Each structure stands twice: as C-alpha cells, then as structure tokens.
mmCIF file of N, CA, C and O in Angstrom:
data_model
loop_
_atom_site.group_PDB
_atom_site.id
_atom_site.type_symbol
_atom_site.label_atom_id
_atom_site.label_comp_id
_atom_site.label_asym_id
_atom_site.label_seq_id
_atom_site.Cartn_x
_atom_site.Cartn_y
_atom_site.Cartn_z
ATOM 1 N N MET A 366 0.821 -1.194 0.000
ATOM 2 C CA MET A 366 0.000 0.000 0.000
ATOM 3 C C MET A 366 0.867 1.261 0.000
ATOM 4 O O MET A 366 0.512 2.247 -0.635
ATOM 5 N N LYS A 367 1.983 1.189 0.727
ATOM 6 C CA LYS A 367 2.854 2.361 0.779
ATOM 7 C C LYS A 367 3.466 2.653 -0.583
ATOM 8 O O LYS A 367 3.726 3.812 -0.913
ATOM 9 N N PHE A 368 3.688 1.589 -1.376
ATOM 10 C CA PHE A 368 4.216 1.786 -2.721
ATOM 11 C C PHE A 368 3.243 2.606 -3.565
ATOM 12 O O PHE A 368 3.656 3.482 -4.325
ATOM 13 N N ILE A 369 1.954 2.354 -3.430
ATOM 14 C CA ILE A 369 0.931 3.091 -4.190
ATOM 15 C C ILE A 369 0.930 4.553 -3.754
ATOM 16 O O ILE A 369 0.808 5.454 -4.591
ATOM 17 N N PHE A 370 1.059 4.808 -2.444
ATOM 18 C CA PHE A 370 1.120 6.185 -1.957
ATOM 19 C C PHE A 370 2.350 6.906 -2.513
ATOM 20 O O PHE A 370 2.267 8.065 -2.932
ATOM 21 N N ARG A 371 3.500 6.222 -2.507
ATOM 22 C CA ARG A 371 4.722 6.844 -3.026
ATOM 23 C C ARG A 371 4.604 7.123 -4.527
ATOM 24 O O ARG A 371 4.990 8.189 -5.012
ATOM 25 N N LEU A 372 4.054 6.161 -5.256
ATOM 26 C CA LEU A 372 3.895 6.330 -6.695
ATOM 27 C C LEU A 372 2.926 7.477 -7.010
ATOM 28 O O LEU A 372 3.195 8.310 -7.890
ATOM 29 N N THR A 373 1.825 7.551 -6.291
ATOM 30 C CA THR A 373 0.866 8.631 -6.489
ATOM 31 C C THR A 373 1.484 9.977 -6.122
ATOM 32 O O THR A 373 1.289 10.971 -6.825
ATOM 33 N N GLY A 374 2.230 10.010 -5.019
ATOM 34 C CA GLY A 374 2.887 11.243 -4.611
ATOM 35 C C GLY A 374 3.889 11.730 -5.635
ATOM 36 O O GLY A 374 3.956 12.926 -5.942
ATOM 37 N N LEU A 375 4.673 10.809 -6.198
ATOM 38 C CA LEU A 375 5.637 11.199 -7.225
ATOM 39 C C LEU A 375 4.934 11.684 -8.491
ATOM 40 O O LEU A 375 5.385 12.651 -9.119
ATOM 41 N N ALA A 376 3.837 11.053 -8.855
ATOM 42 C CA ALA A 376 3.081 11.487 -10.041
ATOM 43 C C ALA A 376 2.491 12.881 -9.824
ATOM 44 O O ALA A 376 2.547 13.733 -10.723
ATOM 45 N N LEU A 377 1.935 13.129 -8.640
ATOM 46 C CA LEU A 377 1.367 14.447 -8.358
ATOM 47 C C LEU A 377 2.441 15.528 -8.327
ATOM 48 O O LEU A 377 2.229 16.640 -8.820
ATOM 49 N N LEU A 378 3.611 15.198 -7.766
ATOM 50 C CA LEU A 378 4.702 16.170 -7.770
ATOM 51 C C LEU A 378 5.211 16.416 -9.186
ATOM 52 O O LEU A 378 5.584 17.548 -9.520
ATOM 53 N N ALA A 379 5.229 15.394 -10.021
ATOM 54 C CA ALA A 379 5.646 15.580 -11.412
ATOM 55 C C ALA A 379 4.688 16.520 -12.142
ATOM 56 O O ALA A 379 5.124 17.412 -12.885
ATOM 57 N N VAL A 380 3.388 16.357 -11.913
ATOM 58 C CA VAL A 380 2.403 17.257 -12.526
ATOM 59 C C VAL A 380 2.599 18.679 -12.008
ATOM 60 O O VAL A 380 2.536 19.647 -12.776
ATOM 61 N N ALA A 381 2.874 18.832 -10.710
ATOM 62 C CA ALA A 381 3.089 20.165 -10.136
ATOM 63 C C ALA A 381 4.331 20.825 -10.729
ATOM 64 O O ALA A 381 4.316 22.022 -11.043
ATOM 65 N N ILE A 382 5.401 20.066 -10.906
ATOM 66 C CA ILE A 382 6.625 20.630 -11.471
ATOM 67 C C ILE A 382 6.424 21.017 -12.930
ATOM 68 O O ILE A 382 6.850 22.095 -13.363
ATOM 69 N N ILE A 383 5.750 20.165 -13.695
ATOM 70 C CA ILE A 383 5.483 20.488 -15.105
ATOM 71 C C ILE A 383 4.606 21.732 -15.202
ATOM 72 O O ILE A 383 4.848 22.610 -16.044
ATOM 73 N N ALA A 384 3.593 21.833 -14.346
ATOM 74 C CA ALA A 384 2.723 23.011 -14.366
ATOM 75 C C ALA A 384 3.495 24.265 -13.954
ATOM 76 O O ALA A 384 3.291 25.340 -14.527
ATOM 77 N N GLY A 385 4.388 24.137 -12.985
ATOM 78 C CA GLY A 385 5.197 25.284 -12.571
ATOM 79 C C GLY A 385 6.132 25.750 -13.674
ATOM 80 O O GLY A 385 6.292 26.959 -13.894
ATOM 81 N N ILE A 386 6.759 24.802 -14.378
ATOM 82 C CA ILE A 386 7.639 25.164 -15.492
ATOM 83 C C ILE A 386 6.829 25.808 -16.618
ATOM 84 O O ILE A 386 7.271 26.788 -17.226
ATOM 85 N N SER A 387 5.647 25.277 -16.876
ATOM 86 C CA SER A 387 4.789 25.859 -17.907
ATOM 87 C C SER A 387 4.373 27.288 -17.538
ATOM 88 O O SER A 387 4.407 28.191 -18.385
ATOM 89 N N ASP A 388 3.989 27.495 -16.275
ATOM 90 C CA ASP A 388 3.628 28.842 -15.825
ATOM 91 C C ASP A 388 4.816 29.789 -15.902
ATOM 92 O O ASP A 388 4.676 30.949 -16.296
ATOM 93 N N ALA A 389 6.001 29.298 -15.530
ATOM 94 C CA ALA A 389 7.193 30.146 -15.566
ATOM 95 C C ALA A 389 7.553 30.528 -16.999
ATOM 96 O O ALA A 389 7.869 31.699 -17.270
ATOM 97 N N SER A 390 7.490 29.578 -17.917
ATOM 98 C CA SER A 390 7.835 29.899 -19.303
ATOM 99 C C SER A 390 6.807 30.833 -19.938
ATOM 100 O O SER A 390 7.173 31.735 -20.703
ATOM 101 N N THR A 391 5.541 30.656 -19.603
ATOM 102 C CA THR A 391 4.507 31.562 -20.105
ATOM 103 C C THR A 391 4.691 32.951 -19.526
ATOM 104 O O THR A 391 4.543 33.957 -20.226
ATOM 105 N N SER A 392 5.038 33.033 -18.261
ATOM 106 C CA SER A 392 5.261 34.335 -17.626
ATOM 107 C C SER A 392 6.453 35.054 -18.236
ATOM 108 O O SER A 392 6.424 36.271 -18.444
ATOM 109 N N ILE A 393 7.518 34.316 -18.534
ATOM 110 C CA ILE A 393 8.692 34.930 -19.153
ATOM 111 C C ILE A 393 8.362 35.406 -20.562
ATOM 112 O O ILE A 393 8.760 36.502 -20.976
ATOM 113 N N ALA A 394 7.615 34.604 -21.314
ATOM 114 C CA ALA A 394 7.280 34.972 -22.692
ATOM 115 C C ALA A 394 6.375 36.197 -22.747
ATOM 116 O O ALA A 394 6.495 37.019 -23.658
ATOM 117 N N GLN A 395 5.478 36.343 -21.771
ATOM 118 C CA GLN A 395 4.545 37.464 -21.781
ATOM 119 C C GLN A 395 5.021 38.646 -20.937
ATOM 120 O O GLN A 395 4.325 39.658 -20.855
ATOM 121 N N SER A 396 6.149 38.492 -20.279
ATOM 122 C CA SER A 396 6.734 39.541 -19.431
ATOM 123 C C SER A 396 5.804 39.974 -18.309
ATOM 124 O O SER A 396 5.803 41.134 -17.888
ATOM 125 N N GLN A 397 4.976 39.083 -17.838
ATOM 126 C CA GLN A 397 4.115 39.318 -16.679
ATOM 127 C C GLN A 397 3.780 37.974 -16.052
ATOM 128 O O GLN A 397 3.839 36.953 -16.714
ATOM 129 N N VAL A 398 3.438 38.007 -14.784
ATOM 130 C CA VAL A 398 3.133 36.761 -14.087
ATOM 131 C C VAL A 398 1.823 36.199 -14.622
ATOM 132 O O VAL A 398 0.792 36.864 -14.604
ATOM 133 N N GLN A 399 1.895 34.976 -15.111
ATOM 134 C CA GLN A 399 0.732 34.300 -15.690
ATOM 135 C C GLN A 399 0.640 32.913 -15.072
ATOM 136 O O GLN A 399 1.437 32.036 -15.393
ATOM 137 N N LEU A 400 -0.325 32.678 -14.201
ATOM 138 C CA LEU A 400 -0.517 31.386 -13.555
ATOM 139 C C LEU A 400 -1.837 30.785 -14.040
ATOM 140 O O LEU A 400 -2.882 31.435 -13.965
ATOM 141 N N GLN A 401 -1.783 29.546 -14.511
ATOM 142 C CA GLN A 401 -2.993 28.899 -15.013
ATOM 143 C C GLN A 401 -3.764 28.290 -13.851
ATOM 144 O O GLN A 401 -3.253 27.436 -13.122
ATOM 145 N N PRO A 402 -5.019 28.714 -13.660
ATOM 146 C CA PRO A 402 -5.819 28.122 -12.584
ATOM 147 C C PRO A 402 -6.244 26.689 -12.919
ATOM 148 O O PRO A 402 -6.330 26.302 -14.074
ATOM 149 N N LEU A 403 -6.503 25.922 -11.875
ATOM 150 C CA LEU A 403 -6.899 24.525 -12.034
ATOM 151 C C LEU A 403 -8.204 24.403 -12.819
ATOM 152 O O LEU A 403 -8.346 23.516 -13.655
ATOM 153 N N GLY A 404 -9.146 25.291 -12.582
ATOM 154 C CA GLY A 404 -10.423 25.239 -13.288
ATOM 155 C C GLY A 404 -10.270 25.411 -14.789
ATOM 156 O O GLY A 404 -10.933 24.741 -15.577
ATOM 157 N N GLN A 405 -9.377 26.296 -15.193
ATOM 158 C CA GLN A 405 -9.140 26.505 -16.620
ATOM 159 C C GLN A 405 -8.498 25.277 -17.250
ATOM 160 O O GLN A 405 -8.872 24.869 -18.348
ATOM 161 N N LEU A 406 -7.562 24.667 -16.549
ATOM 162 C CA LEU A 406 -6.926 23.455 -17.061
ATOM 163 C C LEU A 406 -7.942 22.325 -17.210
ATOM 164 O O LEU A 406 -7.982 21.631 -18.230
ATOM 165 N N LEU A 407 -8.775 22.123 -16.191
ATOM 166 C CA LEU A 407 -9.784 21.065 -16.261
ATOM 167 C C LEU A 407 -10.797 21.326 -17.373
ATOM 168 O O LEU A 407 -11.245 20.396 -18.046
ATOM 169 N N PHE A 408 -11.160 22.591 -17.574
ATOM 170 C CA PHE A 408 -12.094 22.917 -18.653
ATOM 171 C C PHE A 408 -11.457 22.667 -20.015
ATOM 172 O O PHE A 408 -12.124 22.198 -20.941
ATOM 173 N N ASN A 409 -10.155 22.976 -20.150
ATOM 174 C CA ASN A 409 -9.471 22.725 -21.415
ATOM 175 C C ASN A 409 -9.322 21.232 -21.689
ATOM 176 O O ASN A 409 -9.387 20.796 -22.839
ATOM 177 N N LEU A 410 -9.097 20.430 -20.644
ATOM 178 C CA LEU A 410 -8.932 18.991 -20.823
ATOM 179 C C LEU A 410 -10.256 18.271 -21.045
ATOM 180 O O LEU A 410 -10.330 17.320 -21.818
ATOM 181 N N PHE A 411 -11.296 18.698 -20.339
ATOM 182 C CA PHE A 411 -12.605 18.032 -20.406
ATOM 183 C C PHE A 411 -13.703 19.054 -20.702
ATOM 184 O O PHE A 411 -14.529 19.369 -19.836
ATOM 185 N N PRO A 412 -13.781 19.568 -21.926
ATOM 186 C CA PRO A 412 -14.758 20.633 -22.207
ATOM 187 C C PRO A 412 -16.217 20.167 -22.163
ATOM 188 O O PRO A 412 -17.110 20.970 -21.889
ATOM 189 N N ASP A 413 -16.462 18.886 -22.406
ATOM 190 C CA ASP A 413 -17.849 18.415 -22.416
ATOM 191 C C ASP A 413 -18.346 18.039 -21.019
ATOM 192 O O ASP A 413 -19.515 18.255 -20.694
ATOM 193 N N THR A 414 -17.484 17.471 -20.192
ATOM 194 C CA THR A 414 -17.922 16.975 -18.888
ATOM 195 C C THR A 414 -17.690 17.959 -17.744
ATOM 196 O O THR A 414 -18.285 17.791 -16.681
ATOM 197 N N PHE A 415 -16.851 18.972 -17.931
ATOM 198 C CA PHE A 415 -16.579 19.898 -16.838
ATOM 199 C C PHE A 415 -17.820 20.696 -16.412
ATOM 200 O O PHE A 415 -18.045 20.876 -15.217
ATOM 201 N N PRO A 416 -18.667 21.181 -17.329
ATOM 202 C CA PRO A 416 -19.868 21.900 -16.877
ATOM 203 C C PRO A 416 -20.853 21.033 -16.090
ATOM 204 O O PRO A 416 -21.657 21.541 -15.315
ATOM 205 N N ILE A 417 -20.799 19.723 -16.253
ATOM 206 C CA ILE A 417 -21.696 18.823 -15.526
ATOM 207 C C ILE A 417 -21.206 18.579 -14.100
ATOM 208 O O ILE A 417 -21.956 18.120 -13.251
ATOM 209 N N LEU A 418 -19.956 18.926 -13.830
ATOM 210 C CA LEU A 418 -19.348 18.629 -12.536
ATOM 211 C C LEU A 418 -20.056 19.324 -11.377
ATOM 212 O O LEU A 418 -20.336 18.702 -10.355
ATOM 213 N N GLN A 419 -20.369 20.602 -11.529
ATOM 214 C CA GLN A 419 -21.005 21.335 -10.427
ATOM 215 C C GLN A 419 -22.369 20.761 -10.046
ATOM 216 O O GLN A 419 -22.604 20.466 -8.870
ATOM 217 N N PRO A 420 -23.299 20.568 -10.971
ATOM 218 C CA PRO A 420 -24.581 20.007 -10.552
ATOM 219 C C PRO A 420 -24.468 18.595 -9.991
ATOM 220 O O PRO A 420 -25.198 18.227 -9.066
ATOM 221 N N ALA A 421 -23.535 17.805 -10.523
ATOM 222 C CA ALA A 421 -23.376 16.434 -10.030
ATOM 223 C C ALA A 421 -22.875 16.422 -8.594
ATOM 224 O O ALA A 421 -23.375 15.652 -7.763
ATOM 225 N N ILE A 422 -21.911 17.268 -8.280
ATOM 226 C CA ILE A 422 -21.386 17.317 -6.913
ATOM 227 C C ILE A 422 -22.427 17.880 -5.961
ATOM 228 O O ILE A 422 -22.617 17.359 -4.860
ATOM 229 N N GLU A 423 -23.123 18.933 -6.373
ATOM 230 C CA GLU A 423 -24.141 19.527 -5.497
ATOM 231 C C GLU A 423 -25.308 18.576 -5.251
ATOM 232 O O GLU A 423 -25.864 18.548 -4.166
ATOM 233 N N ARG A 424 -25.675 17.778 -6.239
ATOM 234 C CA ARG A 424 -26.824 16.895 -6.111
ATOM 235 C C ARG A 424 -26.475 15.580 -5.417
ATOM 236 O O ARG A 424 -27.222 15.103 -4.574
ATOM 237 N N HIS A 425 -25.337 14.988 -5.758
ATOM 238 C CA HIS A 425 -25.045 13.644 -5.277
ATOM 239 C C HIS A 425 -24.141 13.597 -4.050
ATOM 240 O O HIS A 425 -24.170 12.609 -3.316
ATOM 241 N N ILE A 426 -23.321 14.618 -3.827
ATOM 242 C CA ILE A 426 -22.429 14.581 -2.662
ATOM 243 C C ILE A 426 -22.929 15.558 -1.602
ATOM 244 O O ILE A 426 -23.516 15.167 -0.617
ATOM 245 N N HIS A 427 -22.659 16.867 -1.798
ATOM 246 C CA HIS A 427 -23.146 17.873 -0.862
ATOM 247 C C HIS A 427 -22.966 19.238 -1.505
ATOM 248 O O HIS A 427 -21.920 19.527 -2.084
ATOM 249 N N PRO A 428 -23.959 20.127 -1.391
ATOM 250 C CA PRO A 428 -23.836 21.448 -2.018
ATOM 251 C C PRO A 428 -22.706 22.300 -1.434
ATOM 252 O O PRO A 428 -22.096 23.098 -2.130
ATOM 253 N N ALA A 429 -22.415 22.122 -0.157
ATOM 254 C CA ALA A 429 -21.371 22.930 0.469
ATOM 255 C C ALA A 429 -19.972 22.535 0.010
ATOM 256 O O ALA A 429 -19.032 23.304 0.183
ATOM 257 N N LEU A 430 -19.829 21.361 -0.572
ATOM 258 C CA LEU A 430 -18.516 20.941 -1.053
ATOM 259 C C LEU A 430 -18.104 21.745 -2.284
ATOM 260 O O LEU A 430 -16.936 22.067 -2.452
ATOM 261 N N TRP A 431 -19.065 22.108 -3.108
ATOM 262 C CA TRP A 431 -18.719 22.828 -4.326
ATOM 263 C C TRP A 431 -18.346 24.274 -4.038
ATOM 264 O O TRP A 431 -17.269 24.727 -4.427
ATOM 265 N N ASP A 432 -19.232 25.023 -3.356
ATOM 266 C CA ASP A 432 -19.028 26.466 -3.258
ATOM 267 C C ASP A 432 -17.813 26.870 -2.431
ATOM 268 O O ASP A 432 -16.930 27.520 -2.951
ATOM 269 N N PRO A 433 -17.673 26.520 -1.188
ATOM 270 C CA PRO A 433 -16.479 27.038 -0.519
ATOM 271 C C PRO A 433 -15.207 26.249 -0.822
ATOM 272 O O PRO A 433 -14.129 26.822 -0.891
ATOM 273 N N VAL A 434 -15.307 24.950 -1.051
ATOM 274 C CA VAL A 434 -14.095 24.130 -1.146
ATOM 275 C C VAL A 434 -13.593 24.041 -2.590
ATOM 276 O O VAL A 434 -12.505 24.527 -2.915
ATOM 277 N N LEU A 435 -14.344 23.393 -3.448
ATOM 278 C CA LEU A 435 -13.873 23.142 -4.809
ATOM 279 C C LEU A 435 -13.789 24.403 -5.651
ATOM 280 O O LEU A 435 -12.896 24.540 -6.484
ATOM 281 N N LEU A 436 -14.684 25.333 -5.423
ATOM 282 C CA LEU A 436 -14.637 26.583 -6.176
ATOM 283 C C LEU A 436 -13.372 27.366 -5.837
ATOM 284 O O LEU A 436 -12.765 27.983 -6.717
ATOM 285 N N THR A 437 -12.947 27.313 -4.588
ATOM 286 C CA THR A 437 -11.696 27.961 -4.193
ATOM 287 C C THR A 437 -10.507 27.255 -4.823
ATOM 288 O O THR A 437 -9.584 27.902 -5.324
ATOM 289 N N LEU A 438 -10.508 25.919 -4.809
ATOM 290 C CA LEU A 438 -9.411 25.171 -5.423
ATOM 291 C C LEU A 438 -9.324 25.403 -6.929
ATOM 292 O O LEU A 438 -8.238 25.359 -7.501
ATOM 293 N N MET A 439 -10.453 25.654 -7.574
ATOM 294 C CA MET A 439 -10.448 25.886 -9.018
ATOM 295 C C MET A 439 -9.767 27.192 -9.393
ATOM 296 O O MET A 439 -9.323 27.363 -10.526
ATOM 297 N N THR A 440 -9.675 28.128 -8.468
ATOM 298 C CA THR A 440 -9.026 29.406 -8.764
ATOM 299 C C THR A 440 -7.534 29.390 -8.448
ATOM 300 O O THR A 440 -6.824 30.299 -8.848
ATOM 301 N N TRP A 441 -7.061 28.390 -7.729
ATOM 302 C CA TRP A 441 -5.635 28.300 -7.394
ATOM 303 C C TRP A 441 -4.837 27.819 -8.596
ATOM 304 O O TRP A 441 -5.346 27.101 -9.453
ATOM 305 N N PRO A 442 -3.546 28.172 -8.658
ATOM 306 C CA PRO A 442 -2.703 27.636 -9.728
ATOM 307 C C PRO A 442 -2.576 26.122 -9.623
ATOM 308 O O PRO A 442 -2.681 25.547 -8.540
ATOM 309 N N VAL A 443 -2.332 25.488 -10.747
ATOM 310 C CA VAL A 443 -2.269 24.026 -10.807
ATOM 311 C C VAL A 443 -1.178 23.487 -9.885
ATOM 312 O O VAL A 443 -1.393 22.532 -9.137
ATOM 313 N N TRP A 444 -0.002 24.117 -9.909
ATOM 314 C CA TRP A 444 1.103 23.618 -9.087
ATOM 315 C C TRP A 444 0.797 23.763 -7.602
ATOM 316 O O TRP A 444 1.230 22.935 -6.801
ATOM 317 N N ALA A 445 0.036 24.776 -7.220
ATOM 318 C CA ALA A 445 -0.280 24.987 -5.802
ATOM 319 C C ALA A 445 -1.304 23.989 -5.288
ATOM 320 O O ALA A 445 -1.438 23.806 -4.078
ATOM 321 N N VAL A 446 -2.032 23.333 -6.168
ATOM 322 C CA VAL A 446 -2.993 22.311 -5.755
ATOM 323 C C VAL A 446 -2.319 20.935 -5.704
ATOM 324 O O VAL A 446 -2.484 20.184 -4.736
ATOM 325 N N PHE A 447 -1.524 20.615 -6.725
ATOM 326 C CA PHE A 447 -0.956 19.277 -6.818
ATOM 327 C C PHE A 447 0.253 19.062 -5.914
ATOM 328 O O PHE A 447 0.475 17.941 -5.446
ATOM 329 N N ALA A 448 1.057 20.089 -5.676
ATOM 330 C CA ALA A 448 2.274 19.915 -4.869
ATOM 331 C C ALA A 448 1.978 19.499 -3.423
ATOM 332 O O ALA A 448 2.591 18.543 -2.926
ATOM 333 N N PRO A 449 1.054 20.149 -2.704
ATOM 334 C CA PRO A 449 0.788 19.693 -1.335
ATOM 335 C C PRO A 449 0.221 18.277 -1.267
ATOM 336 O O PRO A 449 0.580 17.510 -0.370
ATOM 337 N N PHE A 450 -0.635 17.930 -2.219
ATOM 338 C CA PHE A 450 -1.169 16.567 -2.224
ATOM 339 C C PHE A 450 -0.069 15.552 -2.533
ATOM 340 O O PHE A 450 -0.036 14.456 -1.971
ATOM 341 N N GLY A 451 0.846 15.907 -3.420
ATOM 342 C CA GLY A 451 1.968 15.029 -3.713
ATOM 343 C C GLY A 451 2.858 14.827 -2.501
ATOM 344 O O GLY A 451 3.273 13.704 -2.196
ATOM 345 N N LEU A 452 3.136 15.898 -1.782
ATOM 346 C CA LEU A 452 3.951 15.784 -0.569
ATOM 347 C C LEU A 452 3.237 14.979 0.507
ATOM 348 O O LEU A 452 3.867 14.195 1.230
ATOM 349 N N LEU A 453 1.928 15.157 0.611
ATOM 350 C CA LEU A 453 1.159 14.384 1.584
ATOM 351 C C LEU A 453 1.215 12.891 1.280
ATOM 352 O O LEU A 453 1.442 12.074 2.173
ATOM 353 N N PHE A 454 1.036 12.533 0.015
ATOM 354 C CA PHE A 454 1.091 11.123 -0.355
ATOM 355 C C PHE A 454 2.495 10.544 -0.167
ATOM 356 O O PHE A 454 2.644 9.393 0.231
ATOM 357 N N LEU A 455 3.527 11.341 -0.455
ATOM 358 C CA LEU A 455 4.889 10.859 -0.205
ATOM 359 C C LEU A 455 5.128 10.643 1.287
ATOM 360 O O LEU A 455 5.796 9.699 1.696
ATOM 361 N N TRP A 456 4.600 11.524 2.098
ATOM 362 C CA TRP A 456 4.757 11.377 3.550
ATOM 363 C C TRP A 456 4.016 10.145 4.055
ATOM 364 O O TRP A 456 4.526 9.406 4.901
ATOM 365 N N LEU A 457 2.807 9.907 3.519
ATOM 366 C CA LEU A 457 2.043 8.731 3.932
ATOM 367 C C LEU A 457 2.714 7.430 3.478
ATOM 368 O O LEU A 457 2.586 6.412 4.152
ATOM 369 N N GLY A 458 3.418 7.481 2.365
ATOM 370 C CA GLY A 458 4.058 6.280 1.854
ATOM 371 C C GLY A 458 5.512 6.132 2.249
ATOM 372 O O GLY A 458 6.188 5.220 1.775
ATOM 373 N N ALA A 459 5.996 7.007 3.120
ATOM 374 C CA ALA A 459 7.412 6.957 3.492
ATOM 375 C C ALA A 459 7.712 5.698 4.295
ATOM 376 O O ALA A 459 6.885 5.206 5.069
ATOM 377 N N ARG A 460 8.902 5.202 4.089
ATOM 378 C CA ARG A 460 9.341 4.038 4.848
ATOM 379 C C ARG A 460 9.773 4.495 6.226
ATOM 380 O O ARG A 460 10.537 5.437 6.378
ATOM 381 N N ARG A 461 9.302 3.824 7.206
ATOM 382 C CA ARG A 461 9.665 4.146 8.586
ATOM 383 C C ARG A 461 10.952 3.419 8.942
ATOM 384 O O ARG A 461 11.143 2.258 8.601
ATOM 385 N N GLN A 462 11.803 4.105 9.661
ATOM 386 C CA GLN A 462 13.047 3.478 10.078
ATOM 387 C C GLN A 462 12.799 2.629 11.311
ATOM 388 O O GLN A 462 12.076 3.024 12.216
ATOM 389 N N ARG A 463 13.424 1.487 11.312
ATOM 390 C CA ARG A 463 13.317 0.614 12.487
ATOM 391 C C ARG A 463 14.479 0.932 13.415
ATOM 392 O O ARG A 463 15.623 1.025 12.998
ATOM 393 N N TYR A 464 14.133 1.105 14.636
ATOM 394 C CA TYR A 464 15.162 1.371 15.634
ATOM 395 C C TYR A 464 15.575 0.057 16.276
ATOM 396 O O TYR A 464 14.743 -0.698 16.750
ATOM 397 N N GLN A 465 16.854 -0.185 16.302
ATOM 398 C CA GLN A 465 17.371 -1.397 16.936
ATOM 399 C C GLN A 465 17.928 -1.035 18.289
ATOM 400 O O GLN A 465 18.617 -0.041 18.447
ATOM 401 N N THR A 466 17.609 -1.848 19.237
ATOM 402 C CA THR A 466 18.132 -1.631 20.589
ATOM 403 C C THR A 466 19.551 -2.141 20.648
ATOM 404 O O THR A 466 19.824 -3.289 20.301
ATOM 405 N N GLN A 467 20.423 -1.290 21.101
ATOM 406 C CA GLN A 467 21.817 -1.701 21.234
ATOM 407 C C GLN A 467 22.112 -1.940 22.693
ATOM 408 O O GLN A 467 21.877 -1.080 23.528
ATOM 409 N N PHE A 468 22.621 -3.100 22.981
ATOM 410 C CA PHE A 468 22.997 -3.417 24.344
ATOM 411 C C PHE A 468 24.515 -3.239 24.467
ATOM 412 O O PHE A 468 25.289 -3.811 23.699
ATOM 413 N N ALA A 469 24.921 -2.499 25.428
ATOM 414 C CA ALA A 469 26.358 -2.249 25.607
ATOM 415 C C ALA A 469 27.019 -3.314 26.419
ATOM 416 O O ALA A 469 26.531 -4.074 27.131
#
C-alpha cells in the first residue's frame, strides 16, 4: 500500500513541477506573471464533462462541497494544488526506520 502512496505522490509532484515550469515559461514569454488556474486546465482537458461537474457534486455529494471548497481550489494555480497533495502522499508512503536496541 505504501508503494501506491509513493507512486501517487511522485506522479502528483511531477504534474506540479510540469505546471510550474509551464507557468514560468509563459510568464517569461509574456513579461508578466501568468498562472494557469486549475479550473481553466480542467475545462481545457474536459470541455464536455466539466460543466456537468457542479450540478453532479451539489446533487449527489453535498452542495457545500462545491461552493467554498472546490470553487476555491479551481481558482488556485495548478502547481499549488498538486504539490501539497503530492507531498502528503509521499509522507504517507514513506518508509519508517526501524530502531534497533543496542545493548552495551
């Protein structure tokens, strides 16, 4: 199970790094800070199913999950959403060190 957490954490960090490099190169090319929000990325990737997401979450899960939580996450930059989750999964999948008792 820890292997899955480590693999997921590394994948999420890879997405965060790629998004950060993309934002940095776009900002340099336009000579102004340009950060792509998560909502814009999801809409570009899934143009047909993204508009259905809000009613589905409000109807089947809970209405309060969409407005304060997910709507806020949709405005954050992609790297700022994926990096903390990647670090969390890496921490959950970290190997614990075994302490050996030494007798003198």
